[in-house]
Each structure stands twice: as structure tokens, then as C-alpha cells.
mmCIF file of C-alpha atoms in Angstrom:
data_model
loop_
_atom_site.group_PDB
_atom_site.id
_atom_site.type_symbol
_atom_site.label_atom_id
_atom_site.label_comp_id
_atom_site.label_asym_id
_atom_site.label_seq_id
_atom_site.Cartn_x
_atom_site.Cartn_y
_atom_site.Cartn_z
ATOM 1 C CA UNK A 246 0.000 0.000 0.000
ATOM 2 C CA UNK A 247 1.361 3.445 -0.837
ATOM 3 C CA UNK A 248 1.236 5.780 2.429
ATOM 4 C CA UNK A 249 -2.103 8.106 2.296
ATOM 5 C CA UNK A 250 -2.069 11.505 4.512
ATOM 6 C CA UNK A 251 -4.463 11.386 7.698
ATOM 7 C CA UNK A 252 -7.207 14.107 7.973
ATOM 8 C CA UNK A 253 -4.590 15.671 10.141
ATOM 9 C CA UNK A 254 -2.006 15.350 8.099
ATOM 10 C CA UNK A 255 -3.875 17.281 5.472
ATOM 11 C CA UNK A 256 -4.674 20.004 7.440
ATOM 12 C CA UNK A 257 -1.623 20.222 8.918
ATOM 13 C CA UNK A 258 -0.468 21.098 5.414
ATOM 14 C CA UNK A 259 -2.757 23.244 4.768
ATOM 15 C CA UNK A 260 -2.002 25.645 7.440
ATOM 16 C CA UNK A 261 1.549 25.566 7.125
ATOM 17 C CA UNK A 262 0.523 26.650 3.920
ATOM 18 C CA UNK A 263 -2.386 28.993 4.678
ATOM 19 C CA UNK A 264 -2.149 32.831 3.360
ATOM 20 C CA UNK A 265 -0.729 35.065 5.790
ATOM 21 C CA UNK A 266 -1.078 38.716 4.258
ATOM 22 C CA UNK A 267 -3.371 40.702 5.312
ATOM 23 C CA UNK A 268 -6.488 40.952 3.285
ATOM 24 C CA UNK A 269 -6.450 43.671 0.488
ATOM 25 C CA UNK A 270 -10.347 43.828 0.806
ATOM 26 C CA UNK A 271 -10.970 45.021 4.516
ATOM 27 C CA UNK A 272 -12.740 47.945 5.170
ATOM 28 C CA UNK A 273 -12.299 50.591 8.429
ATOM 29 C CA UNK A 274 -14.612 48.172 10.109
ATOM 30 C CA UNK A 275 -13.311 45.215 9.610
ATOM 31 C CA UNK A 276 -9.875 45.405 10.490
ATOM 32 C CA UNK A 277 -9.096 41.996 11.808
ATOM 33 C CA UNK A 278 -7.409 40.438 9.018
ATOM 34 C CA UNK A 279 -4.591 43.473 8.597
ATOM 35 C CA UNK A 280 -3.341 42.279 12.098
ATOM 36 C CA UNK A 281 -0.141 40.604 12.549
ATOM 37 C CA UNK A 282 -0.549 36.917 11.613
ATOM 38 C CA UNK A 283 1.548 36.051 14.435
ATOM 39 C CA UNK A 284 -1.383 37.543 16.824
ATOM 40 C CA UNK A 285 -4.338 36.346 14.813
ATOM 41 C CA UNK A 286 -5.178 34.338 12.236
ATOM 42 C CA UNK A 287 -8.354 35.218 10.277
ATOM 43 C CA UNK A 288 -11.995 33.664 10.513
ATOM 44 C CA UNK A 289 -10.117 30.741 7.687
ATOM 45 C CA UNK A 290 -7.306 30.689 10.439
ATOM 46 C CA UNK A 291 -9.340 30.222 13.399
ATOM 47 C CA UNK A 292 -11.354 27.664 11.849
ATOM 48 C CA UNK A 293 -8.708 25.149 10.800
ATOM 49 C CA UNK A 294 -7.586 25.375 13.884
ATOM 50 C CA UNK A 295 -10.895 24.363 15.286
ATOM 51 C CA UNK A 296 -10.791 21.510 12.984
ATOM 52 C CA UNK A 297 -7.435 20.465 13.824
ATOM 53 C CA UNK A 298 -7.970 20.482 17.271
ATOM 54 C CA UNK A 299 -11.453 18.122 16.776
ATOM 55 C CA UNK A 300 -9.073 15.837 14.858
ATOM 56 C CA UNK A 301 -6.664 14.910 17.558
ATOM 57 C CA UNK A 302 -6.305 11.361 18.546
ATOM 58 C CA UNK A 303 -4.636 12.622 21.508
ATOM 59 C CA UNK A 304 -4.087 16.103 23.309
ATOM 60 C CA UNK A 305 -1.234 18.450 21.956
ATOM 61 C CA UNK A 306 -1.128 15.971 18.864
ATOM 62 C CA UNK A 307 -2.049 18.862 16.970
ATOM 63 C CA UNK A 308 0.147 21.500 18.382
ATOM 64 C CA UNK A 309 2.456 19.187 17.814
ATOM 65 C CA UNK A 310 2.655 18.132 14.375
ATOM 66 C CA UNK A 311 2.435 22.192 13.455
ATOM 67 C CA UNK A 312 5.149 23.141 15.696
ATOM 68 C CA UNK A 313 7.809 20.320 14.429
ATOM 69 C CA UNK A 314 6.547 19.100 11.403
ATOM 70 C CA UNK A 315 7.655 16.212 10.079
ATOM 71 C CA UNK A 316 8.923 16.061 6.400
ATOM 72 C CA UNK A 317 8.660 12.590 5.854
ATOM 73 C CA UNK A 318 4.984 12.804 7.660
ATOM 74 C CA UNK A 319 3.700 15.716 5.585
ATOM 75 C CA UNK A 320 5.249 14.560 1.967
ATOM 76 C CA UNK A 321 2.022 12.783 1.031
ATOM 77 C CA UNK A 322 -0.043 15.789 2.003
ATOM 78 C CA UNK A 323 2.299 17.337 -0.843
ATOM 79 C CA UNK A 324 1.815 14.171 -3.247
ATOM 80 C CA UNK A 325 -1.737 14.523 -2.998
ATOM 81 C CA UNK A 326 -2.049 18.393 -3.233
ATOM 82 C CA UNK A 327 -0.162 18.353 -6.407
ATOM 83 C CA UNK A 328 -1.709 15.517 -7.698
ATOM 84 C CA UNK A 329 1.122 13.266 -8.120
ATOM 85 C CA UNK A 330 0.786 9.806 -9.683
ATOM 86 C CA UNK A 331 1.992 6.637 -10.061
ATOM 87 C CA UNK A 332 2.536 6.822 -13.839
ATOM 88 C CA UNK A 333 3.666 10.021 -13.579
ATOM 89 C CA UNK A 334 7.594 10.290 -14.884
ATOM 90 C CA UNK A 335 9.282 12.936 -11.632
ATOM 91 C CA UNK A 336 12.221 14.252 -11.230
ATOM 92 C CA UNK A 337 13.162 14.994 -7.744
ATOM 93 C CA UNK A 338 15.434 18.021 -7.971
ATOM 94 C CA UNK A 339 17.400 18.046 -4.405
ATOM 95 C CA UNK A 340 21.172 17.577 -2.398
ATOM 96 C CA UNK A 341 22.303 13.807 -2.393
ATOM 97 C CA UNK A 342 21.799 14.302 1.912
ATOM 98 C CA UNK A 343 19.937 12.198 4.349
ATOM 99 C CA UNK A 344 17.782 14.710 4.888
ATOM 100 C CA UNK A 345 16.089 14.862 1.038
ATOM 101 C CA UNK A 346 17.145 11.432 0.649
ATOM 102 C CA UNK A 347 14.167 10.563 3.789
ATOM 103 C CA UNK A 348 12.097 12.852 1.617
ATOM 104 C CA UNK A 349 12.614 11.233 -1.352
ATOM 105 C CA UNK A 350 11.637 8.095 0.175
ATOM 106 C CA UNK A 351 8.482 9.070 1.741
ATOM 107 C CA UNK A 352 7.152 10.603 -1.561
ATOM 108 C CA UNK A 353 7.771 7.387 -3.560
ATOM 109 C CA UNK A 354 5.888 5.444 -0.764
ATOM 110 C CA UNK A 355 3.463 8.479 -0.897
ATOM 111 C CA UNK A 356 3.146 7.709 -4.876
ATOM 112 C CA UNK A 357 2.969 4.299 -5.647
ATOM 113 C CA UNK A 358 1.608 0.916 -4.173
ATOM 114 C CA UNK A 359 4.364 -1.615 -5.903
ATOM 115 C CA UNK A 360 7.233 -0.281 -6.868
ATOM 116 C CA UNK A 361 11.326 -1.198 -8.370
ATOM 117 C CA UNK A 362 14.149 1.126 -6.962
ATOM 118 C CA UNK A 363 17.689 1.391 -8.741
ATOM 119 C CA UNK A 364 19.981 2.131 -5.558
ATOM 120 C CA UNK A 365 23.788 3.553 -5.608
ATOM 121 C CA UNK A 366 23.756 4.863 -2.622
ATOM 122 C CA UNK A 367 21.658 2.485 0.523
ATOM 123 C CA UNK A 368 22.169 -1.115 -0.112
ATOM 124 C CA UNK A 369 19.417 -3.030 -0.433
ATOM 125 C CA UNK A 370 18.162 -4.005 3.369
ATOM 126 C CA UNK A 371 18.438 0.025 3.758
ATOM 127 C CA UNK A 372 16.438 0.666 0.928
ATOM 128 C CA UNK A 373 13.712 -2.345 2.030
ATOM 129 C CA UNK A 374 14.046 -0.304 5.571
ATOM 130 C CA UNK A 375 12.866 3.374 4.193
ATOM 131 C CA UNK A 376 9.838 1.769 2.299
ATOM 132 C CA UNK A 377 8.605 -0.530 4.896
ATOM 133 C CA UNK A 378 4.856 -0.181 3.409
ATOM 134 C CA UNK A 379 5.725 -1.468 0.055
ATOM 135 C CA UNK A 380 7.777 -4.794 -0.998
ATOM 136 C CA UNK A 381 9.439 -3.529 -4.217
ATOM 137 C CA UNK A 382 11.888 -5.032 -6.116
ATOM 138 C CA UNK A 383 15.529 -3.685 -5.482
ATOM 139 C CA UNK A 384 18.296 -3.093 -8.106
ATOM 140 C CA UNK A 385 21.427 -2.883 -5.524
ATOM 141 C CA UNK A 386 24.647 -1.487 -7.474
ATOM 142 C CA UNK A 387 26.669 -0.108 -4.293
ATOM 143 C CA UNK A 388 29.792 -1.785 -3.560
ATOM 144 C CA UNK A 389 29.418 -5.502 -2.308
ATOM 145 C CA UNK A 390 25.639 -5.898 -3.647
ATOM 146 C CA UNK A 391 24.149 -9.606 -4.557
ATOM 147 C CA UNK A 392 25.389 -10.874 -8.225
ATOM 148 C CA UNK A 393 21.909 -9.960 -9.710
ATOM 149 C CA UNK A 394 21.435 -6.695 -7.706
ATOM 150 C CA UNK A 395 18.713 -8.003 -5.910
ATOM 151 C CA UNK A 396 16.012 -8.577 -8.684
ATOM 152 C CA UNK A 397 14.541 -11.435 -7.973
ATOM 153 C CA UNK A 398 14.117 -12.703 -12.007
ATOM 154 C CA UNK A 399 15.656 -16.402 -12.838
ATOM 155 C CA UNK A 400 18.364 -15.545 -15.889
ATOM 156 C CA UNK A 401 21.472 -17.545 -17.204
ATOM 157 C CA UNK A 402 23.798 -14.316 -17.325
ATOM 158 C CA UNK A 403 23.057 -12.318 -14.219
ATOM 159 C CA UNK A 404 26.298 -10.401 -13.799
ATOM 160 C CA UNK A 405 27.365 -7.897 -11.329
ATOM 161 C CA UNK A 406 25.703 -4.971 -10.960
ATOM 162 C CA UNK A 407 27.430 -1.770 -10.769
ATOM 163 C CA UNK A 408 27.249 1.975 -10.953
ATOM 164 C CA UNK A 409 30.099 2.007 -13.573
ATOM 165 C CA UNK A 410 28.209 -0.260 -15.958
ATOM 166 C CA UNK A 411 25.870 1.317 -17.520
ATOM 167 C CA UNK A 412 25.181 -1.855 -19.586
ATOM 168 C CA UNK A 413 24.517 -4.010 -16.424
ATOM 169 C CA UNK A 414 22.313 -1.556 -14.819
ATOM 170 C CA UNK A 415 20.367 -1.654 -18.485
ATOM 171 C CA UNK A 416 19.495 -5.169 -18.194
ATOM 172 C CA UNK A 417 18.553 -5.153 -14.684
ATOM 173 C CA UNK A 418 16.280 -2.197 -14.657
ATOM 174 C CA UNK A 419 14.756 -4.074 -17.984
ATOM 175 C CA UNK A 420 13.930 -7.284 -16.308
ATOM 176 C CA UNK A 421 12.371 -5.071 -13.056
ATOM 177 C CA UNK A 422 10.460 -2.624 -15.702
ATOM 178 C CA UNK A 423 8.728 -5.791 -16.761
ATOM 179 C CA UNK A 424 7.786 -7.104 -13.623
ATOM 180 C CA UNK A 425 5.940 -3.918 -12.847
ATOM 181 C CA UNK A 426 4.075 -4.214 -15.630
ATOM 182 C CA UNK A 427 2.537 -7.376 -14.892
ATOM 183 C CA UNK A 428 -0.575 -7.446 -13.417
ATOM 184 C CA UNK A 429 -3.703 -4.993 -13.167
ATOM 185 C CA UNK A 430 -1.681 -2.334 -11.664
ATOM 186 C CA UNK A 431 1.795 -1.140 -12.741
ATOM 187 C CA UNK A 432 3.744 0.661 -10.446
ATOM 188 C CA UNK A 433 6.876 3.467 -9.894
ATOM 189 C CA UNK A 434 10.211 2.732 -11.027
ATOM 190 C CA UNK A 435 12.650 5.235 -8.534
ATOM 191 C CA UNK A 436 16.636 5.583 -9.157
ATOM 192 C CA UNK A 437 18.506 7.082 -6.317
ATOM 193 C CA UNK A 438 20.312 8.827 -7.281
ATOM 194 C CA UNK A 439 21.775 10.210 -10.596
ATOM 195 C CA UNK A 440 24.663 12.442 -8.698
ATOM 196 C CA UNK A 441 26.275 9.322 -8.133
ATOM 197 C CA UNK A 442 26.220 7.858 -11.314
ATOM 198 C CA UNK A 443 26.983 11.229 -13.036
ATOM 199 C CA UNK A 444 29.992 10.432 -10.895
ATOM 200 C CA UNK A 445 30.662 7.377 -12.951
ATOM 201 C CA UNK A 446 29.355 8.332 -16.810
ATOM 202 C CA UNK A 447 29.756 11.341 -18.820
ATOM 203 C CA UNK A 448 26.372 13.394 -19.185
ATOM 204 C CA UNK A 449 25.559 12.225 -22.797
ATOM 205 C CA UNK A 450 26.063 8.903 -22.231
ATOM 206 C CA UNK A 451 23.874 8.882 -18.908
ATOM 207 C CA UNK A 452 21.203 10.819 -21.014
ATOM 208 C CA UNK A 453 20.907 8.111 -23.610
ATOM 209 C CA UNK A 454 20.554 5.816 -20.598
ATOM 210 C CA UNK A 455 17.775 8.005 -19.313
ATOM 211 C CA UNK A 456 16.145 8.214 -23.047
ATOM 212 C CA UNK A 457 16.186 4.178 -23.112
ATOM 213 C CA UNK A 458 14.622 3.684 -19.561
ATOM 214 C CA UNK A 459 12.066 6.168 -19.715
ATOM 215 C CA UNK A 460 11.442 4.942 -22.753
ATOM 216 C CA UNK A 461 10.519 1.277 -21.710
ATOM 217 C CA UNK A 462 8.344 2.659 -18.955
ATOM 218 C CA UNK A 463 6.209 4.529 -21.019
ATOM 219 C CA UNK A 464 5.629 2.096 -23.219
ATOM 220 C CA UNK A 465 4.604 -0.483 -20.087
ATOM 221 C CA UNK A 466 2.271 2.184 -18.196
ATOM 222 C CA UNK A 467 5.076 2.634 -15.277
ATOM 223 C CA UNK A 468 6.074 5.367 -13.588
ATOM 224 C CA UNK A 469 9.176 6.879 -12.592
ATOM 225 C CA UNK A 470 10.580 8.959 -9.454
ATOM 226 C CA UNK A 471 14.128 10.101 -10.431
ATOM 227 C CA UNK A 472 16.743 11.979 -7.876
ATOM 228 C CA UNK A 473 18.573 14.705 -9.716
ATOM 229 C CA UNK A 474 20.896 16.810 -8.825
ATOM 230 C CA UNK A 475 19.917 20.947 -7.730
ATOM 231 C CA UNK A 476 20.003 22.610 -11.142
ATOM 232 C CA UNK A 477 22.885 24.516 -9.411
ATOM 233 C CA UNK A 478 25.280 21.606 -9.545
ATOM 234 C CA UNK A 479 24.299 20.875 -13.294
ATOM 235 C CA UNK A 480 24.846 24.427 -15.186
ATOM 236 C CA UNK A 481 22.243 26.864 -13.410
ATOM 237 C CA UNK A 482 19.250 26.719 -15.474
ATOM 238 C CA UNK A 483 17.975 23.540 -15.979
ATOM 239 C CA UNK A 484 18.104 20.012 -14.474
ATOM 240 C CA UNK A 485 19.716 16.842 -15.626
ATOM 241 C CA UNK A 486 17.724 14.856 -17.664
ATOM 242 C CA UNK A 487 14.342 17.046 -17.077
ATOM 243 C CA UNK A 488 13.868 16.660 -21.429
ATOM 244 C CA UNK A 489 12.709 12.611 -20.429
ATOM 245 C CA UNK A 490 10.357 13.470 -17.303
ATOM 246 C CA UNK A 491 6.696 14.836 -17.257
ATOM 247 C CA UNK A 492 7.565 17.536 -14.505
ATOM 248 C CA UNK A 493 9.886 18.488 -12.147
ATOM 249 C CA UNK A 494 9.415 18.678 -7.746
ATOM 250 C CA UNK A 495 12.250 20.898 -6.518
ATOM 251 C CA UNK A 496 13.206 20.970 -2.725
ATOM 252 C CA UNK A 497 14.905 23.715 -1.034
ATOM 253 C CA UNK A 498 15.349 24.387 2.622
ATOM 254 C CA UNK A 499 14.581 28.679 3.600
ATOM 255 C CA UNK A 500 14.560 29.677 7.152
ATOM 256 C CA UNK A 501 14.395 26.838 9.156
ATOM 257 C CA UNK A 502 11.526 25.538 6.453
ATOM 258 C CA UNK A 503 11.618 22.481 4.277
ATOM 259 C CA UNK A 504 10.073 23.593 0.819
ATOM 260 C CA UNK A 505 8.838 22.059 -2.059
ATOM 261 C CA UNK A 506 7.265 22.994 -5.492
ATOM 262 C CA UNK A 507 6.531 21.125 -9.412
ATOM 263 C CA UNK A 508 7.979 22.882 -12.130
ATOM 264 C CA UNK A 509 6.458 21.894 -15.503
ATOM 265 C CA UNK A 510 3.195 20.308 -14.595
ATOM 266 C CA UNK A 511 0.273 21.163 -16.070
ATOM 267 C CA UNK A 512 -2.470 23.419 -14.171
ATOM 268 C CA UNK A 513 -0.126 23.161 -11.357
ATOM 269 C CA UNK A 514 1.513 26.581 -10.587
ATOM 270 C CA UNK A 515 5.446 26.491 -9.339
ATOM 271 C CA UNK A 516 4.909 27.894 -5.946
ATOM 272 C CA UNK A 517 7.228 26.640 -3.151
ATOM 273 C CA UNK A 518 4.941 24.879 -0.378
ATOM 274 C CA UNK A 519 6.229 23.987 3.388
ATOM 275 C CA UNK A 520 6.403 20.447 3.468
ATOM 276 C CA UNK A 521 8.012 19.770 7.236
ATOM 277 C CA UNK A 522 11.046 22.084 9.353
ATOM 278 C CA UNK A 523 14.450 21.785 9.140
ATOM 279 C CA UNK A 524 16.960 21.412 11.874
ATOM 280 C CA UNK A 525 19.083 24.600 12.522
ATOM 281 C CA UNK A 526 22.621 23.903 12.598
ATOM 282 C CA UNK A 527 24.977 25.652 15.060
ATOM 283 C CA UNK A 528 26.234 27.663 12.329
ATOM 284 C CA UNK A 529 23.181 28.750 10.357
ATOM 285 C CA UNK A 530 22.120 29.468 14.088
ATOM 286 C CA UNK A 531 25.121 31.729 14.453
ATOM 287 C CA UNK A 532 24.301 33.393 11.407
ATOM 288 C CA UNK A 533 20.941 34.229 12.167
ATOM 289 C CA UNK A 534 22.119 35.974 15.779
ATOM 290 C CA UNK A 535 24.828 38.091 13.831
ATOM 291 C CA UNK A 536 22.195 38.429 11.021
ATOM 292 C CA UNK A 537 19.509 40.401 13.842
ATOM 293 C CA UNK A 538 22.631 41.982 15.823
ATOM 294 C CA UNK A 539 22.225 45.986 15.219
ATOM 295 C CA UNK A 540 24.890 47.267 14.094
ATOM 296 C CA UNK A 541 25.816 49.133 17.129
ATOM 297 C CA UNK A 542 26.346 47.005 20.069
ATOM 298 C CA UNK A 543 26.103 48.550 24.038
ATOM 299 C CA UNK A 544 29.017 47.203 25.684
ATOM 300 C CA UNK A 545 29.532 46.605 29.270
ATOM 301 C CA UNK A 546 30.174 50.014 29.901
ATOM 302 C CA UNK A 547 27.135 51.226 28.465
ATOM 303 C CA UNK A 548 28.622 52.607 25.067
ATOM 304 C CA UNK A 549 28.141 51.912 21.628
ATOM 305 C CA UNK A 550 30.722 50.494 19.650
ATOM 306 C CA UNK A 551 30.158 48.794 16.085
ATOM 307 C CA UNK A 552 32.605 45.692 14.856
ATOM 308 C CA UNK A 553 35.091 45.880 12.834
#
């Protein structure tokens, strides 16, 4: 089964992404909605909040989940909001970091009910680990992996798979394209990640890799969930292998906020949406102290003196 948001979850997301400026329609009389959204809310406010609170399972559970919200927890609220499915051909646009690589997981769980993965990064048991509500088939090229990369599909010339051989990793994610295209259902074919194989094959070669794959998908009804890397590591304007995919979902992280929007879909505009917080390192902490410092500082003495 592919992980569906909770009622909660849902509105959880939707009032970490509620509007917060003030109302360009109030009159003298109504002057509610121009007050600080940190003091009030608005009548739209104060009624999700009644609704979240009438949805706890628990007290707090709601204060909770909007104080420290949980990216992997509020991904499918995301997945469903955008309208994000299983044949759908994604690329995930996002750092090669635990962080976005729990993200990553949770929206492929989020997206599909039966699924293959192409790993270079988490051997197999990891990968089996992150999607613990599907069983999918798993194409294990890190160092070490099983002879066959884990894909379960009786052949006379299994060979090693690895991230260096393009050609192995061809037949593999072949033989796992058509299991998922057995049945009534076809499912989501992920590779995590295409940093570290860009590590291992120049970008036209990987490409025509891409072009093949995707290929074979579409023609079988399955879907695909690709991690890229940021546009920024690439050449600035445009993400690696975006030509093959339907749409894009970028991720970012912006003060303290985990943030996520689809480039490239249709009827879908690209605005960033909070999908979960972010830790705050010690340094980005620092930097946020120095960042609200005024620029003259009283010292003990009670004088001003500004840094050098």
C-alpha cells in the first residue's frame, strides 16, 4: 500500500501553507485580518484550527505536528495536493543528503503501491528499511551488492551490478520494468540517485541511458521517481535529464523551512509549499544571531561600539 495523509495530516499542510497577508479587501470596520498573523489568524485561520484540534487522537497531537513538522509525515499531504501519480515520470530536484534522501523516500511510498528502486547509494536491506509499506523489487549497485542486484528474475547471465556499468544496470532495470508491468496495476520505477552515477558516466552517455529507460516505462504504463541533482550543480538553469520526465518537484530548505514545489506540470503553478522544518545547525544558528545583531552594540560600559 502506498502511504495516504491522515485528515490531520492534510490540514496540517494546509495551514503551514495557509495565506498570511493581510487581506487587500478590509474595510475601516473590519480590520481583523490586517493584524499581525503572528497575533491572529483570520476567521479561515481560526477555523482550521478548530478543525485540527477536533481531529486529535490525543491532546497536543495537533500543536504538535504544526510546531515540528515532520517532512517525511507531511510529503504525502504534498503528493496529494499536487496531484502526483503513479505513472507520472518525476524528477526529484534536491542535495544527495539524508535529509532529502528521507524525503525522497516518503514521496515514492506516498506515490505508488508496488514499486522497483535502482539504488547507488543504501544497499538493499536500507532501501527495504525506508519503504517498509511497500515490498518492491531492489536493483542494488553499491559496492558488495548480490550478483543480480537483488532482482529477484531467474536468468542464465546475471552479472554484477554496478554503478560504472551502464550496460549491467540496463538489463537489470529491464527485467524489473517488466515485472511492474505485470498485473492490473503497474507501479513506480525510482533511481537514487543520478549524482552518483553522473559520478561514474559522462552526461551524454547517462542521457541516452535516461532516453532508453524512460522509454521502456512509457511504453509499459510505469512510472518513474528520479533523484537529480539541484540545477545549481548541473549548469544553473535547468536540471539533468528534465527533457525525459513529465515535470519536475524541486526541494529547497529557507529559514528553518523544508520547501517544495513542481515545475512543468500542467495546471499546477510552481509555488514553493512547506512540506516539514528543518533542523538549525549551530552555524546557520550563528548566522541568524549576527544576522539580527544591530549594528551598534552597548558594551559593558554602556557605550556603543560597532565591529570591525
Amino acid at each position: 500500500m502506498s502511504i495516504q495523509p491522515s485528515e490531520l495530516t492534510m490540514m496540517v499542510y494546509e495551514y503551514l501553507n495557509r495565506p498570511t497577508e493581510p487581506t487587500p479587501t478590509a474595510t475601516s470596520e473590519d480590520r481583523s485580518s490586517w493584524v499581525d498573523s503572528s497575533v491572529y489568524v483570520d476567521d479561515y485561520g481560526n477555523k482550521l484550527v478548530d478543525r485540527l484540534l477536533a481531529a486529535e487522537r490525543h491532546p497536543g497531537e495537533a500543536f504538535e505536528a504544526v510546531l515540528h513538522p515532520s517532512p517525511e509525515t507531511i510529503a504525502p499531504a504534498f503528493i496529494t495536493d499536487v496531484a502526483v501519480h503513479y505513472d507520472d515520470i518525476v524528477g526529484f530536484a534536491a542535495p544527495s543528503s539524508q535529509l532529502y534522501d528521507d524525503l525522497f523516500y516518503a514521496m515514492y511510498a506516498a506515490m505508488t503501491e508496488k514499486g522497483a528502486v535502482l539504488t547507488t547509494k543504501y544497499p538493499r536491506h536500507e532501501v527495504r528499511s525506508r519503504l517498509s509499506t511497500m515490498d518492491p523489487l531492489v536493483i542494488d549497485s553499491t559496492p558488495g551488492a548480490e550478483t543480480d542486484g537483488g532482482v529477484d528474475v531467474a536468468t542464465t547471465d546475471s552479472g554484477p551490478v554496478r554503478c560504472g556499468d551502464l550496460t549491467s544496470l540496463g538489463v537489470a532495470a529491464e527485467r524489473a520494468t517488466t515485472q511492474l508491468a505485470m498485473g492490473d496495476r503497474t507501479g513506480t520505477f525510482a533511481i537514487a540517485t543520478l549524482t552518483q552515477l553522473l559520478a561514474h558516466h559522462d552526461s551524454t552517455a547517462l542521457d541516452r541511458f535516461l532516453h532508453e529507460l524512460v522509454g521502456q516505462w512509457r511504453n509499459q504504463g510505469v512510472g518513474g521517481l528520479i533523484h537529480l541533482p539541484p540545477a545549481r550543480d548541473i549548469d544553473g538553469s535547468s536540471w539533468f535529464g528534465s527533457a525525459h520526465f513529465d515535470y519536475v518537484i524541486e526541494m529547497r530548505t529557507d529559514d528553518g523551512q523544508i520547501e517544495a514545489r513542481v515545475c512543468g506540470k500542467r495546471d499546477v503553478a510552481p509555488t514553493w509549499q512547506v512540506v516539514g522544518s528543518a533542523p538549525c545547525s549551530d552555524s546557520e544558528a550563528s548566522a541568524q544571531a549576527v544576522d539580527r545583531q544591530p549594528s551598534g552594540i552597548v558594551d559593558e560600559d554602556g557605550g556603543e561600539s560597532t565591529p570591525e
